């Protein structure tokens, strides 16, 4: 403040809450203290309130302090409030009341309710009538994105609009886009969100359900299942044989392809196709029919290799044992051999 002994502090308050103004004296000489509003109308003179605004209430009055509360604060209450001390010469100090106004409304708007994968869409978020201006942050799920904000001021209030340009992918379907507002008058974070709805072409996968071992031999049966997932979900899938006609003994049943009594003329590439309003996709299965004894011969060869390996291991083990026995035998009779081989001295 400007006074030598009179001082006060600035006040920041949220709209609708209570502001407390305190005029304090360091060295009191029982001089009169009064409080004035920004229009220099007297709110309190000592403990008397000339102003008819009942929102002002006396909290404390003494020779060293005049404390007043202002309830239900509004934006019109902002400004300088003056503390005066009737000394010689008079002293004056002022406090500034700053009113914070949280956003009146938070709205998020998506350009298209339903988007197609690969498409770029515009998302806007507006925080209306706040003071000071809000800060808007964007999130897609847990990932923060960068938007572009514009601030419009009207009668000391601020409206902030943030624009986000977002390229969507099939993985974004069902993921929330979150507009989060940070403002000193809002405890924590205020947010609103919209869930993305993304359409995408089918994803196709072929599953062999029979034979279980995966080896297709002459005379066996083959069963393939086509799995197609998309948005919207494909209503039907079709099977074709690439570069040839489908075998006469093949049976098509929805997503399933059955071929009984396989033979080598069935060799080729079989394709499952699926489509929706976004696009089409396919997956291929290459069929090769082996001889009827292909699996048995492979098993026989595996057994033969195992037997040969076992025999070789036994022979090697036997030779090692023989070498050990001979080594010990020669070690024991080494001295005897030395005596019998030395010439006699006459």
Coordinates of N, CA, C and O in Angstrom, one line a residue, residues 84-210:
X84 N -8.7 3.5 4.3 CA -8.2 4.8 4.7 C -8.1 4.9 6.2 O -8.9 4.3 6.9
X85 N -7.0 5.5 6.6 CA -6.7 5.7 8.0 C -6.7 7.2 8.3 O -5.8 7.9 7.7
X86 N -7.5 7.7 9.2 CA -7.6 9.1 9.4 C -6.5 9.5 10.4 O -6.8 9.8 11.6
X87 N -5.3 9.6 9.9 CA -4.2 10.1 10.7 C -3.8 11.5 10.2 O -4.5 12.0 9.2
X88 N -2.8 12.1 10.7 CA -2.3 13.4 10.2 C -0.9 13.2 9.7 O 0.0 13.1 10.5
X89 N -0.6 13.2 8.4 CA -1.7 13.3 7.3 C -2.4 11.9 7.2 O -1.9 10.9 7.6
X90 N -3.6 11.9 6.5 CA -4.3 10.7 6.3 C -3.5 9.7 5.4 O -2.7 10.1 4.6
X91 N -3.7 8.4 5.7 CA -3.1 7.3 4.9 C -4.1 6.5 4.1 O -5.2 6.4 4.5
X92 N -3.6 6.0 3.0 CA -4.6 5.2 2.1 C -3.8 4.1 1.5 O -2.6 4.2 1.1
X93 N -4.4 2.9 1.5 CA -3.9 1.8 0.8 C -5.0 1.1 0.0 O -6.2 1.2 0.4
X94 N -4.7 0.4 -1.1 CA -5.8 -0.3 -1.8 C -5.5 -1.7 -2.0 O -4.4 -2.2 -2.1
X95 N -6.6 -2.5 -2.2 CA -6.5 -3.9 -2.6 C -7.3 -4.1 -3.8 O -8.3 -3.4 -4.1
X96 N -6.9 -5.0 -4.7 CA -7.5 -5.3 -5.9 C -8.2 -6.6 -5.8 O -7.6 -7.6 -5.5
X97 N -9.5 -6.6 -6.1 CA -10.3 -7.9 -6.2 C -10.3 -8.3 -7.6 O -10.8 -7.6 -8.5
X98 N -9.9 -9.6 -7.8 CA -9.9 -10.2 -9.2 C -10.9 -11.4 -9.1 O -10.8 -12.2 -8.2
X99 N -11.8 -11.4 -10.0 CA -12.9 -12.4 -10.0 C -12.6 -13.4 -11.1 O -12.4 -13.0 -12.3
X100 N -12.5 -14.7 -10.8 CA -12.3 -15.7 -11.8 C -13.7 -16.3 -12.1 O -14.5 -16.6 -11.3
X101 N -13.9 -16.5 -13.4 CA -15.1 -17.1 -13.9 C -14.9 -18.3 -14.7 O -14.2 -18.3 -15.7
X102 N -15.3 -19.5 -14.2 CA -15.1 -20.7 -14.9 C -15.9 -20.8 -16.2 O -16.9 -20.0 -16.4
X103 N -15.5 -21.6 -17.1 CA -16.3 -21.7 -18.4 C -17.8 -22.0 -18.2 O -18.1 -22.8 -17.3
X104 N -18.6 -21.3 -18.9 CA -20.1 -21.5 -18.7 C -20.5 -22.8 -19.3 O -21.4 -23.5 -18.8
X105 N -19.9 -23.2 -20.4 CA -20.3 -24.4 -21.1 C -19.1 -24.9 -21.9 O -18.2 -24.2 -22.3
X106 N -19.0 -26.2 -22.0 CA -17.9 -26.9 -22.7 C -18.6 -27.8 -23.7 O -19.3 -28.8 -23.4
X107 N -18.3 -27.6 -25.0 CA -18.9 -28.3 -26.1 C -17.9 -28.9 -27.0 O -16.9 -28.2 -27.3
X108 N -18.1 -30.1 -27.4 CA -17.2 -30.8 -28.4 C -18.1 -31.2 -29.6 O -19.2 -31.7 -29.5
X109 N -17.5 -30.9 -30.8 CA -18.3 -31.2 -32.0 C -17.4 -31.9 -33.0 O -16.3 -31.4 -33.3
X110 N -17.9 -33.0 -33.6 CA -17.1 -33.8 -34.6 C -17.8 -33.6 -35.9 O -19.0 -33.6 -36.1
X111 N -16.9 -33.3 -36.9 CA -17.4 -33.0 -38.3 C -18.3 -34.1 -38.8 O -19.3 -33.8 -39.4
X112 N -17.9 -35.3 -38.6 CA -18.7 -36.4 -39.1 C -18.9 -37.5 -38.0 O -18.0 -37.8 -37.3
X113 N -20.2 -37.9 -37.8 CA -20.4 -38.9 -36.8 C -19.7 -40.2 -37.1 O -19.3 -40.9 -36.2
X114 N -19.6 -40.6 -38.4 CA -19.0 -41.8 -38.8 C -17.9 -41.5 -39.9 O -18.2 -40.8 -40.9
X115 N -16.7 -41.9 -39.6 CA -15.6 -41.6 -40.5 C -15.1 -42.9 -41.2 O -15.4 -44.0 -40.6
X116 N -14.4 -42.8 -42.3 CA -13.8 -44.0 -42.9 C -12.3 -44.0 -42.7 O -11.7 -42.9 -42.7
X117 N -11.7 -45.1 -42.5 CA -10.3 -45.2 -42.2 C -9.5 -44.5 -43.3 O -9.8 -44.5 -44.5
X118 N -8.5 -43.8 -42.8 CA -7.6 -43.0 -43.7 C -8.1 -41.6 -43.9 O -7.4 -40.7 -44.5
X119 N -9.4 -41.3 -43.5 CA -10.0 -40.0 -43.7 C -9.5 -39.0 -42.6 O -9.3 -39.4 -41.4
X120 N -9.4 -37.7 -42.9 CA -9.1 -36.7 -42.0 C -10.3 -35.9 -41.6 O -11.1 -35.4 -42.5
X121 N -10.6 -35.9 -40.3 CA -11.8 -35.2 -39.8 C -11.5 -34.0 -38.9 O -10.4 -34.0 -38.4
X122 N -12.4 -33.1 -38.8 CA -12.2 -31.9 -38.0 C -13.0 -32.1 -36.7 O -14.2 -32.4 -36.7
X123 N -12.4 -31.8 -35.5 CA -13.0 -31.9 -34.2 C -12.8 -30.5 -33.6 O -11.7 -30.0 -33.6
X124 N -13.9 -29.9 -33.1 CA -13.8 -28.6 -32.4 C -14.3 -28.7 -31.0 O -15.3 -29.4 -30.7
X125 N -13.7 -27.9 -30.1 CA -14.1 -27.8 -28.7 C -14.2 -26.4 -28.3 O -13.2 -25.6 -28.6
X126 N -15.3 -26.0 -27.7 CA -15.5 -24.6 -27.3 C -15.7 -24.5 -25.8 O -16.6 -25.2 -25.3
X127 N -15.0 -23.6 -25.2 CA -15.2 -23.3 -23.7 C -15.7 -21.8 -23.7 O -14.9 -20.9 -24.1
X128 N -16.9 -21.6 -23.3 CA -17.6 -20.3 -23.4 C -17.5 -19.5 -22.1 O -17.6 -20.0 -21.0
X129 N -17.3 -18.2 -22.3 CA -17.5 -17.2 -21.3 C -16.8 -17.5 -20.0 O -17.3 -17.7 -18.9
X130 N -15.5 -17.5 -20.1 CA -14.6 -17.6 -18.9 C -13.7 -16.4 -18.7 O -13.6 -15.6 -19.6
X131 N -13.2 -16.3 -17.5 CA -12.2 -15.3 -17.2 C -11.2 -15.8 -16.2 O -11.6 -16.2 -15.1
X132 N -9.9 -15.9 -16.5 CA -9.3 -15.5 -17.8 C -9.6 -16.6 -18.8 O -10.4 -17.5 -18.6
X133 N -9.0 -16.5 -20.0 CA -9.2 -17.5 -21.1 C -8.8 -18.8 -20.6 O -7.8 -19.0 -19.9
X134 N -9.5 -19.9 -21.1 CA -9.1 -21.2 -20.7 C -8.0 -21.8 -21.6 O -7.7 -21.2 -22.6
X135 N -7.4 -22.8 -21.1 CA -6.4 -23.6 -21.9 C -7.0 -24.9 -22.3 O -7.5 -25.6 -21.4
X136 N -7.1 -25.2 -23.6 CA -7.7 -26.5 -24.0 C -6.6 -27.4 -24.5 O -5.7 -27.1 -25.2
X137 N -6.7 -28.7 -24.0 CA -5.8 -29.7 -24.4 C -6.6 -30.9 -25.0 O -7.8 -31.1 -24.6
X138 N -6.0 -31.6 -26.0 CA -6.7 -32.7 -26.7 C -6.0 -34.0 -26.3 O -4.8 -34.1 -26.2
X139 N -6.8 -35.0 -26.2 CA -6.3 -36.4 -26.0 C -7.1 -37.4 -26.9 O -8.3 -37.2 -27.1
X140 N -6.4 -38.3 -27.5 CA -7.1 -39.5 -28.1 C -6.7 -40.7 -27.3 O -5.6 -41.2 -27.4
X141 N -7.7 -41.2 -26.5 CA -7.3 -42.2 -25.5 C -6.4 -41.5 -24.5 O -6.7 -40.5 -23.9
X142 N -5.2 -42.1 -24.3 CA -4.2 -41.6 -23.4 C -3.2 -40.7 -24.1 O -2.3 -40.2 -23.4
X143 N -3.2 -40.6 -25.4 CA -2.2 -39.9 -26.1 C -2.6 -38.4 -26.4 O -3.7 -38.2 -26.9
X144 N -1.8 -37.5 -26.0 CA -2.1 -36.1 -26.2 C -1.8 -35.7 -27.6 O -0.8 -36.0 -28.2
X145 N -2.7 -34.9 -28.1 CA -2.6 -34.4 -29.5 C -2.6 -32.8 -29.4 O -2.9 -32.2 -28.4
X146 N -2.1 -32.2 -30.5 CA -2.0 -30.8 -30.6 C -3.1 -30.2 -31.5 O -3.2 -30.6 -32.6
X147 N -3.8 -29.2 -30.9 CA -4.8 -28.5 -31.6 C -4.4 -27.1 -31.8 O -3.4 -26.6 -31.4
X148 N -5.3 -26.3 -32.4 CA -5.1 -24.9 -32.7 C -6.2 -24.1 -32.1 O -7.4 -24.3 -32.4
X149 N -5.9 -23.2 -31.2 CA -6.9 -22.4 -30.4 C -7.0 -21.0 -30.9 O -6.0 -20.4 -31.3
X150 N -8.3 -20.5 -30.8 CA -8.6 -19.1 -31.1 C -9.3 -18.5 -29.9 O -10.2 -19.2 -29.4
X151 N -9.0 -17.3 -29.5 CA -9.6 -16.6 -28.3 C -10.4 -15.4 -28.8 O -9.9 -14.6 -29.5
X152 N -11.7 -15.4 -28.3 CA -12.6 -14.3 -28.6 C -12.9 -13.6 -27.3 O -13.4 -14.2 -26.4
X153 N -12.7 -12.3 -27.2 CA -13.0 -11.5 -26.0 C -14.3 -10.7 -26.2 O -14.5 -10.0 -27.2
X154 N -15.1 -10.7 -25.2 CA -16.3 -9.9 -25.2 C -16.7 -9.5 -23.8 O -17.0 -10.4 -22.9
X155 N -16.7 -8.2 -23.5 CA -17.1 -7.7 -22.2 C -16.3 -8.3 -21.1 O -16.9 -8.8 -20.1
X156 N -15.0 -8.3 -21.2 CA -14.1 -8.9 -20.2 C -14.2 -10.4 -20.0 O -13.7 -11.0 -19.1
X157 N -14.9 -11.1 -20.9 CA -15.1 -12.5 -20.8 C -14.5 -13.1 -22.1 O -14.4 -12.4 -23.2
X158 N -14.1 -14.4 -22.0 CA -13.3 -15.0 -23.1 C -14.0 -16.3 -23.5 O -14.4 -17.1 -22.7
X159 N -14.1 -16.5 -24.8 CA -14.5 -17.7 -25.4 C -13.4 -18.3 -26.2 O -12.9 -17.6 -27.1
X160 N -13.0 -19.6 -25.9 CA -11.9 -20.2 -26.6 C -12.4 -21.4 -27.4 O -13.2 -22.2 -26.9
X161 N -12.0 -21.4 -28.7 CA -12.4 -22.5 -29.6 C -11.1 -23.2 -30.1 O -10.2 -22.5 -30.6
X162 N -11.0 -24.5 -29.9 CA -9.8 -25.2 -30.3 C -10.2 -26.2 -31.4 O -11.2 -26.9 -31.3
X163 N -9.4 -26.2 -32.5 CA -9.6 -27.1 -33.6 C -8.6 -28.2 -33.7 O -7.4 -27.9 -33.5
X164 N -9.0 -29.4 -33.9 CA -8.1 -30.6 -34.0 C -8.4 -31.3 -35.3 O -9.6 -31.6 -35.6
X165 N -7.4 -31.4 -36.2 CA -7.5 -32.2 -37.4 C -6.9 -33.6 -37.1 O -5.8 -33.7 -36.7
X166 N -7.8 -34.6 -37.4 CA -7.4 -35.9 -36.9 C -7.6 -36.9 -38.1 O -8.7 -37.0 -38.7
X167 N -6.5 -37.6 -38.5 CA -6.6 -38.7 -39.4 C -6.9 -40.0 -38.7 O -6.1 -40.4 -37.8
X168 N -7.9 -40.6 -39.1 CA -8.4 -41.8 -38.3 C -8.0 -43.1 -39.0 O -7.8 -43.2 -40.2
X169 N -7.8 -44.1 -38.2 CA -7.5 -45.5 -38.6 C -8.4 -46.5 -38.0 O -9.2 -46.1 -37.0
X170 N -8.4 -47.7 -38.5 CA -9.4 -48.7 -37.9 C -9.2 -48.9 -36.4 O -10.1 -49.2 -35.7
X171 N -7.9 -48.7 -36.0 CA -7.7 -48.9 -34.5 C -8.3 -47.9 -33.7 O -8.4 -48.0 -32.4
X172 N -8.7 -46.8 -34.3 CA -9.3 -45.7 -33.5 C -10.8 -45.9 -33.3 O -11.4 -45.1 -32.6
X173 N -11.4 -46.9 -33.9 CA -12.8 -47.1 -33.7 C -13.1 -47.4 -32.2 O -12.5 -48.3 -31.6
X174 N -14.1 -46.6 -31.7 CA -14.4 -46.8 -30.3 C -13.5 -46.1 -29.3 O -13.7 -46.2 -28.1
X175 N -12.5 -45.4 -29.8 CA -11.6 -44.7 -28.9 C -12.1 -43.3 -28.6 O -12.6 -42.6 -29.5
X176 N -12.1 -42.8 -27.4 CA -12.6 -41.5 -27.1 C -11.6 -40.3 -27.5 O -10.4 -40.5 -27.3
X177 N -12.2 -39.3 -28.0 CA -11.5 -38.0 -28.3 C -11.9 -37.1 -27.1 O -13.1 -36.8 -27.0
X178 N -10.9 -36.6 -26.4 CA -11.2 -35.9 -25.1 C -10.7 -34.5 -25.3 O -9.6 -34.2 -25.7
X179 N -11.6 -33.5 -24.9 CA -11.3 -32.1 -24.8 C -11.2 -31.8 -23.3 O -12.2 -31.9 -22.6
X180 N -10.1 -31.4 -22.9 CA -9.8 -31.1 -21.5 C -9.5 -29.6 -21.3 O -8.7 -29.0 -22.0
X181 N -10.1 -29.0 -20.3 CA -10.0 -27.6 -20.0 C -9.2 -27.4 -18.7 O -9.5 -28.0 -17.7
X182 N -8.2 -26.5 -18.8 CA -7.5 -26.1 -17.5 C -7.8 -24.6 -17.3 O -7.7 -23.8 -18.2
X183 N -8.3 -24.3 -16.0 CA -8.7 -23.0 -15.7 C -8.5 -22.8 -14.2 O -8.8 -23.7 -13.4
X184 N -8.0 -21.7 -13.7 CA -7.7 -21.5 -12.3 C -9.0 -21.5 -11.4 O -8.9 -21.8 -10.2
X185 N -10.2 -21.3 -12.1 CA -11.4 -21.4 -11.3 C -12.0 -22.8 -11.3 O -13.1 -23.0 -10.6
X186 N -11.4 -23.7 -12.0 CA -11.9 -25.1 -12.0 C -10.9 -26.0 -11.3 O -9.8 -26.2 -11.7
X187 N -11.4 -26.6 -10.1 CA -10.5 -27.6 -9.4 C -10.3 -28.8 -10.3 O -11.3 -29.4 -10.8
X188 N -9.1 -29.3 -10.4 CA -8.8 -30.5 -11.3 C -9.0 -30.1 -12.7 O -8.6 -28.9 -13.1
X189 N -9.5 -30.9 -13.5 CA -9.7 -30.7 -14.9 C -11.1 -30.9 -15.4 O -11.7 -31.9 -15.0
X190 N -11.7 -30.0 -16.2 CA -13.0 -30.2 -16.7 C -12.8 -30.7 -18.1 O -12.0 -30.3 -18.9
X191 N -13.6 -31.8 -18.5 CA -13.5 -32.4 -19.8 C -14.8 -32.9 -20.3 O -15.7 -33.1 -19.6
X192 N -14.8 -33.0 -21.6 CA -15.9 -33.7 -22.3 C -15.3 -34.5 -23.4 O -14.1 -34.3 -23.9
X193 N -16.0 -35.5 -23.9 CA -15.5 -36.4 -24.9 C -16.5 -36.9 -25.9 O -17.7 -36.9 -25.6
X194 N -16.0 -37.4 -27.0 CA -16.8 -38.1 -28.0 C -16.1 -39.3 -28.5 O -14.8 -39.3 -28.6
X195 N -16.8 -40.4 -28.7 CA -16.2 -41.6 -29.2 C -16.2 -41.7 -30.7 O -17.2 -41.4 -31.3
X196 N -15.0 -42.1 -31.2 CA -14.9 -42.2 -32.7 C -15.6 -43.4 -33.2 O -15.5 -44.5 -32.6
X197 N -16.2 -43.2 -34.3 CA -16.8 -44.4 -35.0 C -16.1 -44.4 -36.4 O -16.3 -43.5 -37.2
X198 N -15.3 -45.5 -36.6 CA -14.5 -45.5 -37.8 C -14.9 -46.8 -38.6 O -14.9 -47.9 -38.1
X199 N -15.3 -46.6 -39.9 CA -15.5 -47.8 -40.7 C -14.3 -48.2 -41.5 O -13.5 -47.3 -41.9
X200 N -14.1 -49.5 -41.7 CA -12.9 -50.0 -42.3 C -13.2 -51.2 -43.1 O -14.1 -52.0 -42.8
X201 N -12.4 -51.5 -44.2 CA -12.6 -52.6 -45.0 C -12.3 -53.9 -44.3 O -11.6 -53.9 -43.3
X202 N -12.8 -55.0 -44.8 CA -12.6 -56.3 -44.0 C -11.1 -56.7 -43.9 O -10.3 -56.4 -44.7
X203 N -10.8 -57.4 -42.8 CA -9.6 -58.1 -42.6 C -9.9 -59.6 -42.7 O -10.7 -60.1 -42.0
X204 N -9.2 -60.3 -43.7 CA -9.5 -61.7 -44.0 C -8.4 -62.6 -43.6 O -7.2 -62.3 -43.8
X205 N -8.8 -63.7 -42.9 CA -7.9 -64.7 -42.5 C -8.5 -66.1 -42.8 O -9.6 -66.4 -42.5
X206 N -7.6 -67.0 -43.3 CA -8.1 -68.4 -43.6 C -7.5 -69.3 -42.6 O -6.3 -69.3 -42.3
X207 N -8.4 -70.1 -42.0 CA -8.0 -71.1 -41.0 C -8.3 -72.5 -41.5 O -9.4 -72.8 -41.9
X208 N -7.2 -73.4 -41.4 CA -7.4 -74.8 -41.8 C -8.0 -75.5 -40.6 O -7.3 -75.6 -39.5
X209 N -9.2 -76.0 -40.7 CA -9.8 -76.8 -39.5 C -9.6 -78.3 -39.7 O -9.8 -79.0 -38.7
X210 N -9.3 -78.7 -40.9 CA -9.0 -80.2 -41.1 C -8.2 -80.3 -42.4 O -8.5 -79.6 -43.4

